[in-house]
Structures are given as C-alpha cells and as structure tokens.
GROMACS .gro file of C-alpha atoms in nm:
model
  385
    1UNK     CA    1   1.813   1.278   2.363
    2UNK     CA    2   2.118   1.439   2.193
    3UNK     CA    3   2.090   1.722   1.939
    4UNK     CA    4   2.246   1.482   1.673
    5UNK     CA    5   1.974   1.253   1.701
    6UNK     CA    6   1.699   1.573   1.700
    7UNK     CA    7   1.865   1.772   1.389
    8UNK     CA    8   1.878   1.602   1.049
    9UNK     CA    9   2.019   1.667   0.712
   10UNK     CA   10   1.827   1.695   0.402
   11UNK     CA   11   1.896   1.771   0.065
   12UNK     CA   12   1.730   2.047  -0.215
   13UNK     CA   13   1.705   1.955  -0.546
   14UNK     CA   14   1.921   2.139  -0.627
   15UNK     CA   15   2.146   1.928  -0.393
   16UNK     CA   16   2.245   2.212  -0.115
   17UNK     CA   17   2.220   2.059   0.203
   18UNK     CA   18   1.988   2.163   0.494
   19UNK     CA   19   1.903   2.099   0.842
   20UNK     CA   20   1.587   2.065   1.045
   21UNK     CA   21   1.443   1.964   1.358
   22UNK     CA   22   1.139   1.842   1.547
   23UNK     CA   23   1.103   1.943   1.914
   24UNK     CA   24   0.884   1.801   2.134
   25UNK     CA   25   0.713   2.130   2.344
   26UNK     CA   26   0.520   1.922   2.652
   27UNK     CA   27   0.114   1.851   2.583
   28UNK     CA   28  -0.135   2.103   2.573
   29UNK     CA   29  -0.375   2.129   2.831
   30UNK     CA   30  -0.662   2.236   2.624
   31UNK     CA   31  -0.659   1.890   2.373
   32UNK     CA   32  -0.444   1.659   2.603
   33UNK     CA   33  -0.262   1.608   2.272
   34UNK     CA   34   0.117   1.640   2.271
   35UNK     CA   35   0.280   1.913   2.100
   36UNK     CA   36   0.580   1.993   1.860
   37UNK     CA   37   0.721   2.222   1.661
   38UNK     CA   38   0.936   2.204   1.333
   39UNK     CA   39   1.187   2.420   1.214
   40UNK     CA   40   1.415   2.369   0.888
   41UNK     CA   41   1.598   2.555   0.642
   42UNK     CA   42   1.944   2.601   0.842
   43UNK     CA   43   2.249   2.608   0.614
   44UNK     CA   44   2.445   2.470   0.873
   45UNK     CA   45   2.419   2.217   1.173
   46UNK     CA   46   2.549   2.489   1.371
   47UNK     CA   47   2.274   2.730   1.297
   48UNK     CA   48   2.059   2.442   1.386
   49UNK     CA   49   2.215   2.330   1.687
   50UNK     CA   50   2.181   2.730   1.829
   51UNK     CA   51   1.820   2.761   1.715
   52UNK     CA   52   1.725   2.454   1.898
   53UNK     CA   53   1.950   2.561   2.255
   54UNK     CA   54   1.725   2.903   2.190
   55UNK     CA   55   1.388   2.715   2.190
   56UNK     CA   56   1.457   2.490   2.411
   57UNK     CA   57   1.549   2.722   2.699
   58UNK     CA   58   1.230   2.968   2.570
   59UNK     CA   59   1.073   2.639   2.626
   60UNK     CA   60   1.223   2.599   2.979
   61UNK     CA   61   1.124   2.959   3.109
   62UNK     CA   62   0.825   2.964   2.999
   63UNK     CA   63   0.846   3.264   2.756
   64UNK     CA   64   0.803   2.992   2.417
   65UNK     CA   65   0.552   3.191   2.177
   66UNK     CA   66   0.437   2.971   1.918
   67UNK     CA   67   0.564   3.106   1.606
   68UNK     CA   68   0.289   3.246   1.364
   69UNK     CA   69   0.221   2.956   1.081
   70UNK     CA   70   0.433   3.072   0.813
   71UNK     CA   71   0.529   2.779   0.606
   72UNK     CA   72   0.404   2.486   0.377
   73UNK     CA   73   0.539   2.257   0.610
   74UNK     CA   74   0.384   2.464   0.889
   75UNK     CA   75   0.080   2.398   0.752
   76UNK     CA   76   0.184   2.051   0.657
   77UNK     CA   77   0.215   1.960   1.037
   78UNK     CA   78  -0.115   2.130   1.150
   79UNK     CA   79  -0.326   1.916   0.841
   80UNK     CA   80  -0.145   1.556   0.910
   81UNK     CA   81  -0.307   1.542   1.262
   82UNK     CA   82  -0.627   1.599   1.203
   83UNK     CA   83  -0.598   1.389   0.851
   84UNK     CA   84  -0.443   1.065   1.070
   85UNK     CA   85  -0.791   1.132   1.241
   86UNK     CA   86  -0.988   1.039   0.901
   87UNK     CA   87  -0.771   0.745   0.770
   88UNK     CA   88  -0.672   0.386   0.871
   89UNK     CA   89  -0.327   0.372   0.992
   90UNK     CA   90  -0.174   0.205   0.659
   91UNK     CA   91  -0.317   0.495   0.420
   92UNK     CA   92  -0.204   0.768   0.696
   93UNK     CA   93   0.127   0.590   0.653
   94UNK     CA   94   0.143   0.636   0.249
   95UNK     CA   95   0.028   0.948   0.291
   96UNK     CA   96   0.319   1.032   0.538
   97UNK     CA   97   0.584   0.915   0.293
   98UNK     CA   98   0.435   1.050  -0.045
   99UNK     CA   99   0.465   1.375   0.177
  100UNK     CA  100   0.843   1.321   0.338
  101UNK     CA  101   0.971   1.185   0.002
  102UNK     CA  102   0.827   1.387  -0.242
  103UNK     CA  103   0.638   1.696  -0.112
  104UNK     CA  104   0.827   1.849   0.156
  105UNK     CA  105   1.135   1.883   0.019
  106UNK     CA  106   1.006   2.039  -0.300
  107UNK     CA  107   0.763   2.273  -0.138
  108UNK     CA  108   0.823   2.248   0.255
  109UNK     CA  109   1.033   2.608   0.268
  110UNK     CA  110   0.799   2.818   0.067
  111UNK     CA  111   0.591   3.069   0.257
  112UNK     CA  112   0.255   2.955   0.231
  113UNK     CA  113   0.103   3.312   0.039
  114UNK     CA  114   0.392   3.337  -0.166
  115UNK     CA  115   0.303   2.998  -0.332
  116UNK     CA  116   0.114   3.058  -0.668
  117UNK     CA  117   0.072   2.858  -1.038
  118UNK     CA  118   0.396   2.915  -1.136
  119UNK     CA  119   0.549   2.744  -0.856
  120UNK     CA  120   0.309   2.470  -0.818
  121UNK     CA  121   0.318   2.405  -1.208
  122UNK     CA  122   0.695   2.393  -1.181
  123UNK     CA  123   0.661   2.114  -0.906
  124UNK     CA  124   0.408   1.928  -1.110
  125UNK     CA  125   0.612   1.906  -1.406
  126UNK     CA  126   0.886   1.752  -1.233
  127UNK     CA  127   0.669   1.527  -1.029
  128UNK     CA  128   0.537   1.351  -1.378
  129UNK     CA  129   0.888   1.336  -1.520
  130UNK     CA  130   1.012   1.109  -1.252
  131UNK     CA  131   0.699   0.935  -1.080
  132UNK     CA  132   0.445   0.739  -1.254
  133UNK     CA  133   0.163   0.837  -1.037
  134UNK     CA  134   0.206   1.208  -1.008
  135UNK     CA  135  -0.141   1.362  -0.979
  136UNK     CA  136  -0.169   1.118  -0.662
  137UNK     CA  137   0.108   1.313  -0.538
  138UNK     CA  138  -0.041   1.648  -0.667
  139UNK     CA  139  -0.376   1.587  -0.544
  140UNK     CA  140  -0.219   1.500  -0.192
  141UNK     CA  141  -0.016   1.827  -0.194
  142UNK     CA  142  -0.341   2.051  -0.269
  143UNK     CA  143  -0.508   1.890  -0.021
  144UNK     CA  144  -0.270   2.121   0.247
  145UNK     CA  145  -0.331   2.428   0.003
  146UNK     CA  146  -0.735   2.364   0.038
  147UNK     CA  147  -0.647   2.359   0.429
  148UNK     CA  148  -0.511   2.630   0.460
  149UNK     CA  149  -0.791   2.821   0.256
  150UNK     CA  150  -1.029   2.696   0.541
  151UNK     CA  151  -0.821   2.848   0.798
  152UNK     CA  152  -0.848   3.174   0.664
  153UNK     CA  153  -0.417   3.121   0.542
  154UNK     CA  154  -0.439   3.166   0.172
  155UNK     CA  155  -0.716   3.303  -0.054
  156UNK     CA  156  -0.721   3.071  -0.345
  157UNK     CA  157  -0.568   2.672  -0.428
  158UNK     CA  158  -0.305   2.770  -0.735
  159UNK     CA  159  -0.328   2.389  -0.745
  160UNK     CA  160  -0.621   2.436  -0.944
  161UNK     CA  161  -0.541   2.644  -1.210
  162UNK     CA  162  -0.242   2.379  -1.264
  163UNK     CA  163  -0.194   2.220  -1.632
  164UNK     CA  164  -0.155   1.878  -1.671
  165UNK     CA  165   0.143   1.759  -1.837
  166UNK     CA  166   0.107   1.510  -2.070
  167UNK     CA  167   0.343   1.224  -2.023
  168UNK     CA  168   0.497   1.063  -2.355
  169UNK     CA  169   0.493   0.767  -2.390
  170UNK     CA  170   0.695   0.584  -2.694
  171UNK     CA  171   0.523   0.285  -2.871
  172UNK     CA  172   0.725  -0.005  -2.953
  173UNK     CA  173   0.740  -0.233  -3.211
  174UNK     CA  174   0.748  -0.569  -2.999
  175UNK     CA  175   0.446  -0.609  -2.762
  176UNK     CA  176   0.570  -0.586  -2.399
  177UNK     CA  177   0.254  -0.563  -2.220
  178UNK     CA  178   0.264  -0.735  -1.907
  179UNK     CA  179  -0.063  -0.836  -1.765
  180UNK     CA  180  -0.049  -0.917  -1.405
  181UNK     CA  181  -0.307  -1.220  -1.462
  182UNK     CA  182  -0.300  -1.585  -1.537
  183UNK     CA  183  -0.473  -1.817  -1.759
  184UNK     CA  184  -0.635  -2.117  -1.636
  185UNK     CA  185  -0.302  -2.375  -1.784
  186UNK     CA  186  -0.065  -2.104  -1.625
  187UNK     CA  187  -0.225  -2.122  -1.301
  188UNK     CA  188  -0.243  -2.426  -1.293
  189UNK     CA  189   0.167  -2.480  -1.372
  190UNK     CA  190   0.262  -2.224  -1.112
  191UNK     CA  191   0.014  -2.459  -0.829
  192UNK     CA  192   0.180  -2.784  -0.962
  193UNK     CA  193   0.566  -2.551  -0.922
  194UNK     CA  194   0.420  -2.444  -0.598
  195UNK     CA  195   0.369  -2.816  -0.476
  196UNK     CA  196   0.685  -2.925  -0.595
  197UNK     CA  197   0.882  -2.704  -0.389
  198UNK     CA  198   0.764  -2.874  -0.085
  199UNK     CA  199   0.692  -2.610   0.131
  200UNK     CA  200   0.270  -2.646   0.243
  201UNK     CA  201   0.200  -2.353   0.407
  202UNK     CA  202   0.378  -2.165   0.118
  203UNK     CA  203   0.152  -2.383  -0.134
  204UNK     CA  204  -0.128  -2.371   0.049
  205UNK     CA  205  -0.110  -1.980   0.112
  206UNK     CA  206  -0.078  -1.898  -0.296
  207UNK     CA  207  -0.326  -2.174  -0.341
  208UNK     CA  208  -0.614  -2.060  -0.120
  209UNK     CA  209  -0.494  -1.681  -0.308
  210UNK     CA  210  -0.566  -1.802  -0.639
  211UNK     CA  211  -0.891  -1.963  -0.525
  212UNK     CA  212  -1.054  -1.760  -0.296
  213UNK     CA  213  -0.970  -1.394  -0.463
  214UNK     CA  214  -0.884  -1.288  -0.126
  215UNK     CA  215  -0.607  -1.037  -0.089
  216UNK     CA  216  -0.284  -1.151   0.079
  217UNK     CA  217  -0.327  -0.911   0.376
  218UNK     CA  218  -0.665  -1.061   0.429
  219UNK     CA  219  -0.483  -1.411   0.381
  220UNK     CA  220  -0.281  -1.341   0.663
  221UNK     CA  221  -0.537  -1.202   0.910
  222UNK     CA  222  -0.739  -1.500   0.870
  223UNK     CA  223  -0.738  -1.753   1.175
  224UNK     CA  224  -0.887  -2.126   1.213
  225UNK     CA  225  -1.269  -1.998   1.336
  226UNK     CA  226  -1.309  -1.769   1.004
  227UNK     CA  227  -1.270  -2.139   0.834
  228UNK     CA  228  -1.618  -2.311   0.812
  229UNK     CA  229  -1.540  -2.682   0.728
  230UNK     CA  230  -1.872  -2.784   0.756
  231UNK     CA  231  -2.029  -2.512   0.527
  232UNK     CA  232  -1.716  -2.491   0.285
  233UNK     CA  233  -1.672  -2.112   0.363
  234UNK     CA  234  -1.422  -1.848   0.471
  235UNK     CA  235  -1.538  -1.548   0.681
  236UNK     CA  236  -1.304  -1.248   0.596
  237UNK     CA  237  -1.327  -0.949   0.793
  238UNK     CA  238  -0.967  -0.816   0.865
  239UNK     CA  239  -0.638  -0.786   0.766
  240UNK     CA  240  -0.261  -0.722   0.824
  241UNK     CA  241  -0.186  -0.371   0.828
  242UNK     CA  242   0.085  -0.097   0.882
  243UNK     CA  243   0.144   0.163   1.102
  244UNK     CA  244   0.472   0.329   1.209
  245UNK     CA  245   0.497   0.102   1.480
  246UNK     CA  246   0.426  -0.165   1.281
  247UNK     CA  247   0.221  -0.464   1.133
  248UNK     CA  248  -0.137  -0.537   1.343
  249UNK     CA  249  -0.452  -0.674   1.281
  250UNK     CA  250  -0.734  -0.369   1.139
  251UNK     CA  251  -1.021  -0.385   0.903
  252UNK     CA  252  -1.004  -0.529   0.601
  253UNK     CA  253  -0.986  -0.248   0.281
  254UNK     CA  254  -1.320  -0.138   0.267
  255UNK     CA  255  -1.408  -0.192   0.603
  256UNK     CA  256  -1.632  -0.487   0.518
  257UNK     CA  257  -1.654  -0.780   0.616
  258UNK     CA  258  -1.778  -1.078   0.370
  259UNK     CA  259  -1.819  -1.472   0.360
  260UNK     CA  260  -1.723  -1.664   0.029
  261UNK     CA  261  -1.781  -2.024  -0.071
  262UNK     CA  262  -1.467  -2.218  -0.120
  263UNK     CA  263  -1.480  -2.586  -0.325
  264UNK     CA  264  -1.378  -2.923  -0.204
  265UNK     CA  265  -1.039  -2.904  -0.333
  266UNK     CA  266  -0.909  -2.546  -0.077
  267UNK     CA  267  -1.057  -2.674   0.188
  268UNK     CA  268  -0.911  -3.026   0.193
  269UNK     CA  269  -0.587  -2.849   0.136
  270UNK     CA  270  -0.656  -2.647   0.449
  271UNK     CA  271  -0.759  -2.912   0.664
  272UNK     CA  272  -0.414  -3.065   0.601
  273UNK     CA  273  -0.220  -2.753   0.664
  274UNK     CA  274  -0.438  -2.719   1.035
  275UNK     CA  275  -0.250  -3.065   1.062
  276UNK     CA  276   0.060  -2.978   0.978
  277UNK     CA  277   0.061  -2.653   1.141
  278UNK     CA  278   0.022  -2.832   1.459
  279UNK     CA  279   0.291  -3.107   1.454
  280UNK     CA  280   0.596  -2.849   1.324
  281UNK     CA  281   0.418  -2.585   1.579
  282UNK     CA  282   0.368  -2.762   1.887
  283UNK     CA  283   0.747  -2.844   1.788
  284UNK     CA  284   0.835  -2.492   1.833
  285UNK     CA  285   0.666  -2.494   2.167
  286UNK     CA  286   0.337  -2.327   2.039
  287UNK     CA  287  -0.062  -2.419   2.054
  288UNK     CA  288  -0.229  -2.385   1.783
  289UNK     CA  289  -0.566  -2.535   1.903
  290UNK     CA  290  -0.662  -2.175   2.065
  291UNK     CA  291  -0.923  -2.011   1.902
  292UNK     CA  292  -0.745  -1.730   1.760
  293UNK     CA  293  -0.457  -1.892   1.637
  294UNK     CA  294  -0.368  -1.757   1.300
  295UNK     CA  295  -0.416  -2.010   0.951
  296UNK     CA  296  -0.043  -1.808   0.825
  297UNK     CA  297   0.123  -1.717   1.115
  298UNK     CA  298   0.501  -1.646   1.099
  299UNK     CA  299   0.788  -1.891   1.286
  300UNK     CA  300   0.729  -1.753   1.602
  301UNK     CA  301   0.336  -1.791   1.547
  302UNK     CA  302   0.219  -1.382   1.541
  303UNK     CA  303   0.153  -1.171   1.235
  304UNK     CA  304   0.334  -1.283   0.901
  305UNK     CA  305   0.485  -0.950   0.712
  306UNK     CA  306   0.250  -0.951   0.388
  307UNK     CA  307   0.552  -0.830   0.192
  308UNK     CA  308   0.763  -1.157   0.235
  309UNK     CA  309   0.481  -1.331  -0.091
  310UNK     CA  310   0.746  -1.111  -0.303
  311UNK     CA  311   1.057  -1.347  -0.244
  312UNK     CA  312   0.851  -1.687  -0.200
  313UNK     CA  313   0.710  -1.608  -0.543
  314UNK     CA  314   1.002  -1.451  -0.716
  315UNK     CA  315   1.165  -1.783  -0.611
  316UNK     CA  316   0.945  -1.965  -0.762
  317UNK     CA  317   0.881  -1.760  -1.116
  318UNK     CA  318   1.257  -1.756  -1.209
  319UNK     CA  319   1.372  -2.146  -1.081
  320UNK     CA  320   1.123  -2.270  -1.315
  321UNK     CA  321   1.108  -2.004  -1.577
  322UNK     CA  322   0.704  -1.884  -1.563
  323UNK     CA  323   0.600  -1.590  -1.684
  324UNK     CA  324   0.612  -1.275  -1.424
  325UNK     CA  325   0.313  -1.207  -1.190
  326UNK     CA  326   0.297  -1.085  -0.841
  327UNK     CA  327   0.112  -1.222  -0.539
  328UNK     CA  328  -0.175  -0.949  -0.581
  329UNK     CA  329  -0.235  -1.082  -0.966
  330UNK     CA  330  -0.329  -1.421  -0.831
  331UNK     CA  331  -0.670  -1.200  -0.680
  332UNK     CA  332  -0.702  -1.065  -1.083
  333UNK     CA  333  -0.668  -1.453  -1.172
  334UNK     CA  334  -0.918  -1.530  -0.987
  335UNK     CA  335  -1.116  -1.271  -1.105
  336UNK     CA  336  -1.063  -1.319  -1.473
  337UNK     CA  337  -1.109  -1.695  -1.479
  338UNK     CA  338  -1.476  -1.614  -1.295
  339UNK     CA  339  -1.556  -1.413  -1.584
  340UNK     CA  340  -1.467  -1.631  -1.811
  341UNK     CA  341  -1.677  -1.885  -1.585
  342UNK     CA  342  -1.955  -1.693  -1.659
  343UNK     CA  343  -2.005  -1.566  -1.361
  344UNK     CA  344  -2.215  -1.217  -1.340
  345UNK     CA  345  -2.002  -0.866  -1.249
  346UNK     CA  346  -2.232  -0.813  -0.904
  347UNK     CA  347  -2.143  -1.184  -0.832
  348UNK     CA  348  -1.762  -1.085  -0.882
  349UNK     CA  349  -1.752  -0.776  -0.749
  350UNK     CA  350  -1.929  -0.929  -0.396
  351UNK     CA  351  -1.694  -1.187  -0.402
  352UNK     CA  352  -1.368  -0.973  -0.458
  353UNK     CA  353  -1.492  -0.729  -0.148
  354UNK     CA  354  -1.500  -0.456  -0.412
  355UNK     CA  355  -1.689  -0.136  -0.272
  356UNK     CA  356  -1.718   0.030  -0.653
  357UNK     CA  357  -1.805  -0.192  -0.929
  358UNK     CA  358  -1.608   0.040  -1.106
  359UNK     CA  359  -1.285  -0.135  -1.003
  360UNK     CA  360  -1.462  -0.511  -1.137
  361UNK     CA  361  -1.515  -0.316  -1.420
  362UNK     CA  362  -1.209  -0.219  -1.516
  363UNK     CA  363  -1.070  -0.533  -1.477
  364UNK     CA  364  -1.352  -0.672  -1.666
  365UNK     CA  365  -1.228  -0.468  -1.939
  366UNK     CA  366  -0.919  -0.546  -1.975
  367UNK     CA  367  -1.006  -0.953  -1.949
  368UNK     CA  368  -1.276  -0.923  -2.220
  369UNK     CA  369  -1.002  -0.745  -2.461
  370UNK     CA  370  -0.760  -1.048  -2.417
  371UNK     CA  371  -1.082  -1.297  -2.464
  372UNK     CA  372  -1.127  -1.072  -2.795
  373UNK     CA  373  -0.775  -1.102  -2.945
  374UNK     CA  374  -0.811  -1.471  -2.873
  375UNK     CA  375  -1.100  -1.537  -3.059
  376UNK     CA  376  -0.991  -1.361  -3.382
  377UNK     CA  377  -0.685  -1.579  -3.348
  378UNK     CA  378  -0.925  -1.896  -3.304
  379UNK     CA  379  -1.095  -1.785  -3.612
  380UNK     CA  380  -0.782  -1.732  -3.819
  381UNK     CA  381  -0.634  -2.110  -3.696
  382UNK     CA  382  -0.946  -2.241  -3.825
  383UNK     CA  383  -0.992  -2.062  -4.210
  384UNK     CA  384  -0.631  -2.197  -4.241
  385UNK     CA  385  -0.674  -2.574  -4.172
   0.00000   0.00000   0.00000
C-alpha cells in the first residue's frame, strides 16, 4: 500500500488543513486481535509522510514503543473496539460516522486532561447550531470522556457540568407541520397510485408496509417460509442491516422476533407476487422455489438495499401530486389507523415489535391530538348547517 493511500487530509473548522494516518502494527499475541495506531495533526503531507517512514521502520526493528495515550482520539480508538463488542453492526456503524463527521475533528487533537467545560461547552454550542440532534452527538462524545475516567485517564466528565443550549425556534404564521402519517382516504390513494404504476413487487412491497406495520428492513429480510398462507400470518424475526462491508441479514431492531396476523386482502396480494416472482425470475435464470428464497429480493435475487423505498416512493408522491411521507411513515399509518380502530396500546405496541411502550405512546399522542382538532372541526361544520 502506498503512503498516499495511508495519509489523508482533513480539515479544522477553522479550515487549516491537516494530515493523519492509520498504520496497521501486526496482531498482538496476547488478544489475537490486530493492532493499529493513529497519528494526526501534521501541517503538512511531508511531515506525515516522515512520521510514518519513522514508525514504520521502528516497526520493522522491533524497537516500536507504543506511544503513551495522549489524545481524544487516542482514547477514541481504544473505546470503539470494545464498544463494536456491545452493539449490532448497523448502530456501531452510526456510531462510527457521528464520531468521523462530527466528533473527531472538533475534539480529536485535544489532549485528553487538558479538556474541561469550557471546551466541551464551546463544542456543544456549535453542535446545536448546525445539527438537529445534538445531545445524540454530545451524549456519544461523553461516552469516551466516561472511558477514560474508568481507565484511571481523566478525573472528572466536564461533559457533565455542560449547559444546554436552547435552540430557537421561530413560529410561523402558516401551519407547516408535516406529519409523517396517512389517513385512511390518503392511504388508500397512494395503494390505488401504487397499482397504477404497474410495477407488483413495488405495490406489493408498500402494500404489505402499510398493512402489516412491519419496518422496511424487516420487509426485506422476509423470505417465502416466514409467510403462513394457511394461518394468514407473517413470522418476522430479521432484517437487512449495515455494516462497513455491507448489507446482510441480522436481528431484527429489538432482537425479537414476533408473528402478526395479516387479512385476506395482503395475503392474496402475496400469493400473486410468489407467482410472479417466479415466471420474471426463473427468466433471469434463478429458483425461487428454495426455501430461503427472499419475498423482495433485488434483480440478481440477494439482499435488496432498504434505502432504494426513497426513489420508488418519491416517484410516486410527486407524478401524482400526494402529500409527502416516507416509506417508514407507512409503519406510523399503520399504527395510527389501529388506534383509531380501536385497537388497545399493548395490542399495538406487540404488533409494531416495540420493546418500550413508550415509543406507542408517543405516537399515540400525537394521533389522538390530530383526532382532537378533527372533532372540534366536526362540531363547528355541524352548529353551522
């Protein structure tokens, strides 16, 4: 591997440049894990390029001292390996870019017992002025702090003794709430769009969505035996997930698994997608009779990329004009039109693979305040006739 490809540029906020690099130092015999070491901060690519010909021939003779942790980042890369331990792969993966994109290059360079309030409050404040969801990324960044208490690094979490800003927000005039959820006569337009467009596995994918609750990496990790059409029920107890390497088959969210009755209507959709699916795929030179074939496979019949639902339903939303709502609102559709079924929370909440009821909850909430403002404006239609 060539130095360019080892040393990378990186940018302060302030905008000065830097360089870095990652070296890979053999696996230690103790842990049979394999071992590297970062090193950034260079104000040139030649200061780089000489640090990295120093390591690597320490590295070579055998006289490579690992270099006392003195860093954030130092810490940083001693926490995100035992923390990929203690996650599923797609959350270590979040995790890993909340820290490359936001952390690291605010805080990476500061010696870890120089860091105190003033520094951290400095980082919160900007954090809330240009990401929505900025004590996520605070809470992630103590979380190295509290690490490197337990190892005996730092004496206290400044973290702690942070302020939260207060983010203002401006209240218009004109009501442009967006709620990410249907109606029953919207859903019902968007399924007859759907069906117009011609495409059945595309119909039959948002259809079994809006119907089922399910979300759409579960939808995609489901195969033919998870479908009981005898019993009218769907087994769901994985989905599509992420990793650096890429999309796989894992657990579903929670780790549970759960089976949900389906009606007459999904599953006679279903049955003539299995159909389908067979014809165009035995077409492509693929059998689809195996046991584990896949209901939503891609073209070449493996693991569909969850994100593509974004363009299919954009597609759909602007040719015929329908109000905005993405693929994971269908599973709040589904949701809000049980409640206003009648149907219990617990019932929901089982249903929905929801480990806290707090999260039905909340959506309860938010459904009941609609079904609120639309009674008031029932009542005031009828005083005026």
């Amino acid at each position: 591997m060539s130095k360019d490809k080892i040393i990378k540029s990186y940018k302060l906020k302030n905008g000065e440049v830097r360089y870095m690099f990652r070296l890979y130092m053999g696996v230690d015999s103790l842990t049979g894990k394999a071992m590297s070491t970062t090193r950034r901060g260079f104000k040139t690519k030649a200061e780089a390029q000489d640090a990295l010909a120093e390591l690597r021939v320490q590295v070579n003779n055998g006289t490579y001292k690992k270099r006392a942790v003195e860093t954030y980042e130092d810490i940083y890369n001693i926490w995100i390996e035992v923390y990929e331990d203690t996650v599923q792969d797609s959350t270590f993966l979040k995790t890993s870019r909340i820290f490359r994109n936001h952390i690291l290059p605010d805080m990476g360079d500061y010696k870890i017992d120089m860091i105190d309030v003033a520094i951290c409050q400095m980082h919160v404040n900007q954090w809330a002025k240009r990401l929505k969801r900025f004590n996520m990324v605070k809470a992630y960044a103590a979380m190295v702090i509290t690490f490197a208490m337990r190892r005996g690094l730092i004496d206290k979490n400044p973290f702690e003794l942070v302020e939260i800003p207060t983010v203002k927000k401006r209240i218009s005039l004109e009501d442009d709430e967006e709620d990410n959820f249907y109606t029953r006569e919207q859903l019902i337009e968007l399924l007859d769009c759907l069906k117009k467009e011609g495409n059945l596995r595309r119909y039959t994918f948002f259809h079994l969505l809006a119907f089922s609750g399910m979300r759409k990496s579960e939808g995609f990790g489901l195969t033919w035996r998870d479908v009981d059409f005898v019993n009218n029920e769907i087994r769901i107890n994985k989905a599509v997930a992420r990793s650096e390497e890429g999309i796989y088959l894992g657990p579903t969210k929670n780790g549970l698994s759960r089976t949900i009755k389906m009606d007459n209507k999904t599953m006679d959709l279903l049955k003539v997608w299995k159909r389908e699916q067979a014809e165009k795929y035995l077409d492509r030179g693929f059998n689809t009779l195996k046991k584990n074939q896949l209901v939503f496979p891609n073209t070449k019949n493996d693991l569909h990329e969850p994100n593509k639902t974004y363009q299919w339903l954009k597609r759909v939303l602007d040719k015929f004009q329908l109000d905005p709502i993405t693929t994971h609102g269908l599973r709040h559709t589904h949701c809000s039109l049980l409640f206003e079924a009648g149907v219990t929370i617990k019932e929901v909440q089982v249903r929905l693979g929801h480990q806290d009821v707090k999260t039905t909850l909340d959506i309860y909430t938010h459904v009941t305040k609609k079904t609120q403002a639309r009674t008031i404006e029932k009542f005031n239609e009828y005083i005026s006739n």
